[in-house]
Coordinates of C-alpha atoms in Angstrom, one line a residue:
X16 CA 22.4 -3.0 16.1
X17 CA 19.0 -3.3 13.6
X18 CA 15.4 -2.3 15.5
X19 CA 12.5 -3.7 14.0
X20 CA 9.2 -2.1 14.1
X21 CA 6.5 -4.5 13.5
X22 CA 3.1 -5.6 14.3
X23 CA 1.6 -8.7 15.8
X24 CA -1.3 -7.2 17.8
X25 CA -4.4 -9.1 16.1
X26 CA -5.2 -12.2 13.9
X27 CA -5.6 -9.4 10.4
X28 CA -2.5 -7.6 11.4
X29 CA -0.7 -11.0 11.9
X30 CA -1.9 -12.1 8.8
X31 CA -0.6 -8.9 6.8
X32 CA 2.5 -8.5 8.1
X33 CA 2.6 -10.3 11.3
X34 CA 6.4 -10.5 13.5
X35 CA 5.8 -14.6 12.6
X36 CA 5.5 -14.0 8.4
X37 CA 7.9 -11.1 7.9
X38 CA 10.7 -11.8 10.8
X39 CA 12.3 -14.7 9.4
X40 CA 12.6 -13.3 5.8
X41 CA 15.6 -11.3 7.9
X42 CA 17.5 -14.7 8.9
X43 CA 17.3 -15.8 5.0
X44 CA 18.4 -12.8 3.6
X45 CA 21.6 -13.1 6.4
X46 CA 22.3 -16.9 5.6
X47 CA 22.2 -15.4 1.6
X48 CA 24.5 -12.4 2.4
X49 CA 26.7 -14.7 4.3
X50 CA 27.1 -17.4 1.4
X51 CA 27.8 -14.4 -1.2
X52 CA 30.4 -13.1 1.9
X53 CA 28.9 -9.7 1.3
X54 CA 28.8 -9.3 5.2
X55 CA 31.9 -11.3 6.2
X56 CA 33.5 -8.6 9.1
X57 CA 29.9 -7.6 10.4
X58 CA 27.8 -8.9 13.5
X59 CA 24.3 -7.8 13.2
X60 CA 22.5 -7.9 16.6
X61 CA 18.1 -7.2 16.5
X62 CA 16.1 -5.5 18.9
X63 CA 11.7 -5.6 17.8
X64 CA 9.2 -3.7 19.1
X65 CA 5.3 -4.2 18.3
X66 CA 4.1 -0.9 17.3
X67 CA 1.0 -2.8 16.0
X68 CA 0.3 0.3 13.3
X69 CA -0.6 2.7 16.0
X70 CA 0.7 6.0 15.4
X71 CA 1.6 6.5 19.3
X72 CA 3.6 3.7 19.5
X73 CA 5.6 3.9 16.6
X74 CA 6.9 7.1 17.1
X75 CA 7.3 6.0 20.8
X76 CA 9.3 3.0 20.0
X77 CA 11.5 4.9 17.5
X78 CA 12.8 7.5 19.6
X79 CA 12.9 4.1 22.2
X80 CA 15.4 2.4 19.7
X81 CA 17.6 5.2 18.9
X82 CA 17.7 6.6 22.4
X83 CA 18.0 3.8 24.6
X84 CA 18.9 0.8 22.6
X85 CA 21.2 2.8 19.8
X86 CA 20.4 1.3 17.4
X87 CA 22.1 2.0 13.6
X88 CA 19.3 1.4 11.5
X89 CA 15.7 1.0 11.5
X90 CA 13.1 -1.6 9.7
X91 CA 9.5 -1.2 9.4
X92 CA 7.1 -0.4 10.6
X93 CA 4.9 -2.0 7.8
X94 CA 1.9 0.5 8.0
X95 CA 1.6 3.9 5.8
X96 CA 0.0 5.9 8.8
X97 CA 2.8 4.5 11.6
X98 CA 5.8 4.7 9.0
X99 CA 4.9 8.8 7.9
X100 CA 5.0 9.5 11.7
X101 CA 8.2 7.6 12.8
X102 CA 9.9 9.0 9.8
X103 CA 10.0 11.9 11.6
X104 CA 12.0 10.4 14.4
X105 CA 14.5 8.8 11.6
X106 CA 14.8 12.1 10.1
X107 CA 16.1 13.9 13.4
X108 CA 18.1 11.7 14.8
X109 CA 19.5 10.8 10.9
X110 CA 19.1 7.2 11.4
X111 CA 18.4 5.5 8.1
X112 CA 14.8 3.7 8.0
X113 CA 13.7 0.9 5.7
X114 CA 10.2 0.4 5.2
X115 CA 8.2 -2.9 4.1
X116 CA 4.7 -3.7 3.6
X117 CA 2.1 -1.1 2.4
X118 CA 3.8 1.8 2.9
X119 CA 2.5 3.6 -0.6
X120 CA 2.2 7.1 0.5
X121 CA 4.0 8.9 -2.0
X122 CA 4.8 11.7 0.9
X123 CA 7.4 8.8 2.0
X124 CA 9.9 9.9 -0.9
X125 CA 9.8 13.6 0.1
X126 CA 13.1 13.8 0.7
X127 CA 13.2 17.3 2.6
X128 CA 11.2 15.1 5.3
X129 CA 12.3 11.9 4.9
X130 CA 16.1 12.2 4.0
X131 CA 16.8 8.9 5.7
X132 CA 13.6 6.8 5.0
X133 CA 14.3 4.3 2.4
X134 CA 11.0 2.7 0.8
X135 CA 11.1 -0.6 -0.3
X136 CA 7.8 -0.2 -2.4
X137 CA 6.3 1.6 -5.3
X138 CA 4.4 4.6 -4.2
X139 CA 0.5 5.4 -5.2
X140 CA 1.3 8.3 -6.9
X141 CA 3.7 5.9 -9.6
X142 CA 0.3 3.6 -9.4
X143 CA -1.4 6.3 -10.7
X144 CA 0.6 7.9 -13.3
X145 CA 0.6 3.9 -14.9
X146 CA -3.3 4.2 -14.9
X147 CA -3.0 7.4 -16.4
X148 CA -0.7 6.2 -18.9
X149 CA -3.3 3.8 -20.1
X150 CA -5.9 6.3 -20.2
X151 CA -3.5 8.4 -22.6
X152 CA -2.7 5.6 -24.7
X153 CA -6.1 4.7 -25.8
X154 CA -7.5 8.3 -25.6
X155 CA -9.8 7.2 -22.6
X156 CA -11.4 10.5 -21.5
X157 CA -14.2 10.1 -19.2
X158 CA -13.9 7.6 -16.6
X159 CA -15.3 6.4 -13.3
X160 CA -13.1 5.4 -9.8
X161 CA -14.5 3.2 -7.4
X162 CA -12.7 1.5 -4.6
X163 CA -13.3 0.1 -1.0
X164 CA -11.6 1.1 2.0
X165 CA -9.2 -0.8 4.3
X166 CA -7.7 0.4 7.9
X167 CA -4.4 -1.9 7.7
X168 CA -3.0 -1.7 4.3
X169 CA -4.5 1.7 2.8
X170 CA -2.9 1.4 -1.0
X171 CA -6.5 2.6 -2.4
X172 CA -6.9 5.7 -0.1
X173 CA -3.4 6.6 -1.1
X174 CA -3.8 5.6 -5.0
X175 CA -7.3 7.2 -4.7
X176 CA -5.8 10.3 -3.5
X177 CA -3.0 10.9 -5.7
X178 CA -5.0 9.7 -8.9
X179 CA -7.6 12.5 -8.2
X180 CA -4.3 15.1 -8.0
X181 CA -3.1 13.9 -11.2
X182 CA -6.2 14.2 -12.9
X183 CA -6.8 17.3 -11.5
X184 CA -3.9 18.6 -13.6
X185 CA -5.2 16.9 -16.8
X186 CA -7.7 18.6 -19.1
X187 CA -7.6 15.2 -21.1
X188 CA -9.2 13.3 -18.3
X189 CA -12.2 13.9 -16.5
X190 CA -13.7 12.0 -13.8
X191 CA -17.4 11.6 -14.4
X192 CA -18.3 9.6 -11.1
X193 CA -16.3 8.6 -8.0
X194 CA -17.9 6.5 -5.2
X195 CA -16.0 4.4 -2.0
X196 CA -18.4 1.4 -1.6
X197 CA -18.7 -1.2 1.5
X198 CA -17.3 -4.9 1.4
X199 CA -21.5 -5.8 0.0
X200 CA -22.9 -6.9 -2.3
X201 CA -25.5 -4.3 -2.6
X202 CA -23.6 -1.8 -2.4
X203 CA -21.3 -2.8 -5.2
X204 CA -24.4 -3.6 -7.5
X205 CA -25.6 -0.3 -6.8
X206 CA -22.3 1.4 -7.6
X207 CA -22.6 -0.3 -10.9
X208 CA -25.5 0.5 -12.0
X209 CA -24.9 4.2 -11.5
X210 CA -21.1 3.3 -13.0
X211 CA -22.7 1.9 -16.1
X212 CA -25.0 5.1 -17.1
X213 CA -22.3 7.5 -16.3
X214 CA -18.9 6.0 -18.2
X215 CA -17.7 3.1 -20.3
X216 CA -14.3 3.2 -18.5
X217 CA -14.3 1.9 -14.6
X218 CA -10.9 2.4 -12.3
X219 CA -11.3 0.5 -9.4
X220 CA -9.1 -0.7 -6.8
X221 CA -9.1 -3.1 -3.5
X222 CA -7.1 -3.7 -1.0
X223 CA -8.9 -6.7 0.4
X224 CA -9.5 -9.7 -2.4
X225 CA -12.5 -10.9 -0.9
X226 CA -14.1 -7.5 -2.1
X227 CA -12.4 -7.7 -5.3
X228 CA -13.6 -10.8 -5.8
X229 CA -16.9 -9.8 -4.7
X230 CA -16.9 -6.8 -6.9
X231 CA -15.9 -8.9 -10.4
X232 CA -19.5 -11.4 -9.7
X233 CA -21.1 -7.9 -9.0
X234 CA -19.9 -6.8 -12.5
X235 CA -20.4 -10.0 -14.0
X236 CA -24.5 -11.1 -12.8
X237 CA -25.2 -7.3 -14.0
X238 CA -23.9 -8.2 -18.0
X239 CA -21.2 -6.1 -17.7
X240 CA -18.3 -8.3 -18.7
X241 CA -17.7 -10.2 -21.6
X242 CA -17.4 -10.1 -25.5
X243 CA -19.8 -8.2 -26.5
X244 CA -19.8 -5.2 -23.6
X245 CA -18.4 -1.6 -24.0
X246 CA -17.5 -1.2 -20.4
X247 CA -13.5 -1.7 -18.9
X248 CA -12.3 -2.1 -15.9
X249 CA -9.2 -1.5 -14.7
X250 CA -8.0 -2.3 -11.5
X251 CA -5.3 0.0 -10.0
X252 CA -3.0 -3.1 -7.7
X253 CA 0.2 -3.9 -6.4
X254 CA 0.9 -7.4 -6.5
X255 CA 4.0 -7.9 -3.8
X256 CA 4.5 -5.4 -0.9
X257 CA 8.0 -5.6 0.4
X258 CA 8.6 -8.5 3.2
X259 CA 5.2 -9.2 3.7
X260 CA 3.2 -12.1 1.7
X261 CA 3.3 -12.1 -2.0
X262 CA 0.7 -10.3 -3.5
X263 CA -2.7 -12.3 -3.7
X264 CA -4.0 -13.7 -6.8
X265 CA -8.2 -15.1 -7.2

C-alpha cells in the first residue's frame, strides 16, 4: 500500500498542486510501468490524505498512514514546510518518502535526517551554486538580490537563503544590496532605482509569474533593459517541479 499526502484545501493550493492536477499523473505512470511489464507480480493499493501544507496535519497524517493504514511507502506532501516535518515521521518509522512539487529545501537531502526521504527536485542550494557559477565565469563581483515572497511554493526564500550562505563563504562575491519587495508596482520601481545606483548585476527570483512579469515592465519603463544598458538580470528559476504543472513560461 502507497499513502499520498496532498493538498486540495483552496482554489491556489488546487491550482499548484491540487489532488485533481497531480493524482492522475499516478494512474499514467501505472498504465506505462504496466506496458514496459516493470510491475507485472505487484498490486499497488492508494490511501490520500489532504494535509493541505499545514505542518500539523502532515505530520498527523504520516504517523496516520504508517500506523493505522501500514502503508509501504509514502508520496508527497508537495510543500517545503509540511515535507521537512513529516520527514521526520519517514525517518522513524524507516518508511521511504517521495516528495513532488516545491520541495527545494536543501535540508531535504540531509541524509542523517532524512535517510528515507527521496526528493524528486533540485534543491535551492544546487540553484544557487549555478548562479554562482555564472558570477565566477564572467568575474561578476558586486551584485544585487531581490525577490518576492510566496506562502505555497517558497523556492525564493529557500534559494534566497542558501545563496546568501554561499556567498557568505566567497570573498569573490559581495552582495551590495538585498531587498524582498511586494507583488506592486511601486514597490518594484522603487527597488530598482535603489538597484540601479548600487550594482550593474541584479539576481532576482519569483515564485509567482505575475510578479515576474510585473517586475520585467518595472525594469523595462525605468530604461533598464535593452542594447545599450550596463545592467543584467538574472533570474534564479526552476522551470518544472516534480508532479505538479510544468513550469510556467510569459
Amino acid at each position: 500500500m502507497v499513502g499520498l499526502l496532498s493538498s486540495n484545501g483552496s482554489k491556489r493550493l488546487r491550482s499548484l498542486f491540487g489532488f485533481g492536477q497531480t493524482a492522475p499523473a499516478i494512474t499514467l505512470a501505472l498504465r506505462k510501468a504496466n506496458e514496459e511489464h516493470l510491475v507485472d507480480r505487484l498490486n499497488f493499493t492508494f490511501s490520500w490524505l489532504m494535509c493541505d501544507c499545514f505542518q500539523p496535519w502532515s505530520i498527523g497524517y504520516t504517523n496516520q498512514l504508517i500506523l493505522e493504514q501500514n502503508v509501504d511507502a509514502l508520496i508527497g506532501p508537495p510543500c517545503v514546510t509540511s515535507a521537512l516535518v513529516a520527514g521526520y515521521g519517514a525517518t522513524f518509522y524507516n518508511i521511504p518518502m517521495f516528495l513532488w512539487g516545491p520541495t527545494v529545501s536543501s535540508d531535504l537531502n540531509n541524509d542523517t535526517l532524512y535517510p528515507t526521504v527521496f526528493n524528486t527536485n533540485v534543491n535551492s542550494r544546487m540553484l544557487a551554486m549555478a548562479v554562482r557559477s555564472i558570477l565566477g565565469n564572467y568575474n561578476w563581483s558586486e551584485v544585487s538580490f531581490v525577490y518576492t515572497p510566496d506562502d505555497q511554493r517558497m523556492v525564493c526564500q529557500y534559494f534566497y537563503t542558501d545563496f546568501i550562505a554561499l556567498v557568505n563563504d566567497d570573498p569573490n562575491v559581495t552582495i551590495v544590496y538585498r531587498r524582498k519587495m511586494d507583488s506592486s508596482a511601486e514597490s518594484m520601481r522603487s527597488t530598482l532605482i535603489t538597484v540601479s545606483n548600487r550594482s550593474r548585476i541584479v539576481i532576482s527570483c519569483f515564485d509567482n509569474i505575475n510578479d515576474r512579469r510585473q517586475f520585467l515592465l518595472a525594469v523595462t519603463d525605468l530604461g533598464l533593459a535593452g542594447k545599450n544598458t550596463e545592467y543584467v538580470f538574472i533570474t534564479g528559476s526552476m522551470r518544472g517541479l516534480g508532479m505538479t504543472q510544468p513550469g510556467e513560461k510569459l
